[in-house]
PDB file of C-alpha atoms in Angstrom:
ATOM      1  CA  MET B  12     -34.981 -18.794   9.847  1.00 52.00           C
ATOM      2  CA  GLU B  13     -31.472 -16.561   9.403  1.00 65.00           C
ATOM      3  CA  ASN B  14     -29.061 -16.296   7.200  1.00 75.00           C
ATOM      4  CA  SER B  15     -25.504 -18.372   8.711  1.00 85.00           C
ATOM      5  CA  GLN B  16     -23.255 -16.438   9.284  1.00 90.00           C
ATOM      6  CA  LEU B  17     -20.461 -19.304   9.185  1.00 93.00           C
ATOM      7  CA  VAL B  18     -21.181 -19.611   5.223  1.00 94.00           C
ATOM      8  CA  ALA B  19     -21.267 -15.693   4.736  1.00 94.00           C
ATOM      9  CA  ILE B  20     -17.427 -15.964   5.785  1.00 96.00           C
ATOM     10  CA  ILE B  21     -16.444 -18.928   3.815  1.00 96.00           C
ATOM     11  CA  THR B  22     -18.021 -17.778   0.595  1.00 96.00           C
ATOM     12  CA  ARG B  23     -16.106 -14.150   1.098  1.00 96.00           C
ATOM     13  CA  LEU B  24     -12.922 -16.861   2.137  1.00 97.00           C
ATOM     14  CA  ASP B  25     -13.368 -18.714  -0.693  1.00 97.00           C
ATOM     15  CA  ALA B  26     -14.106 -15.469  -3.343  1.00 96.00           C
ATOM     16  CA  MET B  27     -10.480 -15.003  -2.211  1.00 96.00           C
ATOM     17  CA  ALA B  28      -9.040 -18.066  -3.342  1.00 95.00           C
ATOM     18  CA  LYS B  29     -11.185 -18.761  -6.518  1.00 94.00           C
ATOM     19  CA  SER B  30      -9.676 -14.688  -7.195  1.00 92.00           C
ATOM     20  CA  ASP B  31      -8.147 -14.702 -10.835  1.00 90.00           C
ATOM     21  CA  SER B  32      -5.337 -11.898  -9.098  1.00 90.00           C
ATOM     22  CA  ASP B  33      -1.684 -13.639  -8.098  1.00 91.00           C
ATOM     23  CA  GLU B  34      -2.214 -10.711  -5.296  1.00 95.00           C
ATOM     24  CA  VAL B  35      -2.472 -11.403  -1.672  1.00 96.00           C
ATOM     25  CA  GLN B  36      -6.342 -10.233  -0.824  1.00 95.00           C
ATOM     26  CA  VAL B  37      -7.522  -8.532   2.120  1.00 97.00           C
ATOM     27  CA  ARG B  38     -10.724  -8.530   3.658  1.00 97.00           C
ATOM     28  CA  ARG B  39     -11.470  -6.732   7.061  1.00 97.00           C
ATOM     29  CA  PHE B  40     -13.781  -8.137   8.639  1.00 96.00           C
ATOM     30  CA  GLU B  41     -16.442  -5.942  11.306  1.00 95.00           C
ATOM     31  CA  LYS B  42     -19.444  -6.459  14.075  1.00 93.00           C
ATOM     32  CA  ASN B  43     -21.278  -3.267  14.879  1.00 91.00           C
ATOM     33  CA  GLY B  44     -19.248  -1.524  12.614  1.00 92.00           C
ATOM     34  CA  SER B  45     -15.541  -1.900  14.971  1.00 93.00           C
ATOM     35  CA  GLU B  46     -12.597  -3.540  12.803  1.00 95.00           C
ATOM     36  CA  ARG B  47     -12.717  -7.143  14.664  1.00 96.00           C
ATOM     37  CA  GLY B  48      -9.881  -8.543  12.582  1.00 97.00           C
ATOM     38  CA  GLN B  49      -8.291  -8.508   9.029  1.00 97.00           C
ATOM     39  CA  VAL B  50      -7.891 -11.639   6.620  1.00 98.00           C
ATOM     40  CA  ALA B  51      -4.982 -12.015   3.877  1.00 98.00           C
ATOM     41  CA  TYR B  52      -4.262 -14.893   1.396  1.00 98.00           C
ATOM     42  CA  ASP B  53      -1.735 -15.618   0.061  1.00 97.00           C
ATOM     43  CA  PRO B  54      -1.816 -17.930  -3.736  1.00 96.00           C
ATOM     44  CA  THR B  55       1.539 -18.648  -3.853  1.00 95.00           C
ATOM     45  CA  THR B  56       1.404 -20.319  -0.726  1.00 96.00           C
ATOM     46  CA  ASN B  57      -3.159 -21.694  -0.602  1.00 96.00           C
ATOM     47  CA  THR B  58      -2.708 -20.111   3.568  1.00 97.00           C
ATOM     48  CA  TYR B  59      -5.168 -17.770   5.029  1.00 98.00           C
ATOM     49  CA  THR B  60      -3.196 -14.924   7.623  1.00 98.00           C
ATOM     50  CA  LEU B  61      -5.597 -13.664  10.064  1.00 98.00           C
ATOM     51  CA  GLU B  62      -5.114 -10.564  12.264  1.00 97.00           C
ATOM     52  CA  GLU B  63      -6.786  -9.566  15.524  1.00 97.00           C
ATOM     53  CA  MET B  64      -7.053  -5.801  15.511  1.00 95.00           C
ATOM     54  CA  GLN B  65      -7.866  -5.812  19.624  1.00 93.00           C
ATOM     55  CA  THR B  66      -4.267  -8.429  20.065  1.00 94.00           C
ATOM     56  CA  HIS B  67      -2.768  -7.510  16.770  1.00 95.00           C
ATOM     57  CA  GLN B  68      -1.797 -11.691  17.293  1.00 97.00           C
ATOM     58  CA  LYS B  69      -1.232 -13.267  13.760  1.00 98.00           C
ATOM     59  CA  PHE B  70      -2.291 -17.166  12.712  1.00 97.00           C
ATOM     60  CA  GLU B  71      -2.120 -19.197   9.730  1.00 98.00           C
ATOM     61  CA  PHE B  72      -3.878 -21.800   8.163  1.00 98.00           C
ATOM     62  CA  ASP B  73      -4.067 -24.181   5.194  1.00 96.00           C
ATOM     63  CA  ASP B  74      -8.002 -25.042   5.611  1.00 96.00           C
ATOM     64  CA  ILE B  75     -10.379 -22.741   4.514  1.00 97.00           C
ATOM     65  CA  ASP B  76     -12.472 -24.245   7.588  1.00 96.00           C
ATOM     66  CA  LEU B  77     -10.503 -23.734  10.272  1.00 97.00           C
ATOM     67  CA  ALA B  78      -9.873 -20.293   9.269  1.00 97.00           C
ATOM     68  CA  ALA B  79     -13.427 -20.299   9.296  1.00 97.00           C
ATOM     69  CA  ILE B  80     -14.095 -21.146  12.404  1.00 96.00           C
ATOM     70  CA  GLU B  81     -11.736 -18.657  13.977  1.00 97.00           C
ATOM     71  CA  ILE B  82     -13.510 -15.417  12.207  1.00 97.00           C
ATOM     72  CA  PHE B  83     -16.618 -16.810  13.305  1.00 96.00           C
ATOM     73  CA  ASP B  84     -15.399 -16.751  17.288  1.00 95.00           C
ATOM     74  CA  LEU B  85     -13.784 -13.959  16.850  1.00 94.00           C
ATOM     75  CA  LEU B  86     -17.009 -11.952  15.656  1.00 93.00           C
ATOM     76  CA  ASP B  87     -19.118 -13.729  18.248  1.00 88.00           C
ATOM     77  CA  ASP B  88     -17.663 -12.395  21.140  1.00 71.00           C
TER      78      ASP B  88
END
């Protein structure tokens, strides 16, 4: 059985939230070497901001599950 891609995404997002740093944490999400999205976590507001690299649209989430599902969909295209 293959490892869950969704679990890997949630693990990365959770690590951002659990960081001891008060600074915004940023992670890039790629598929086949192509950057699909960038996520920033702001610990002061407890929000994730996803920027889709192709369209440069930004989406804000205050729920880790919703952010993970959106990233999963972005990587699944």
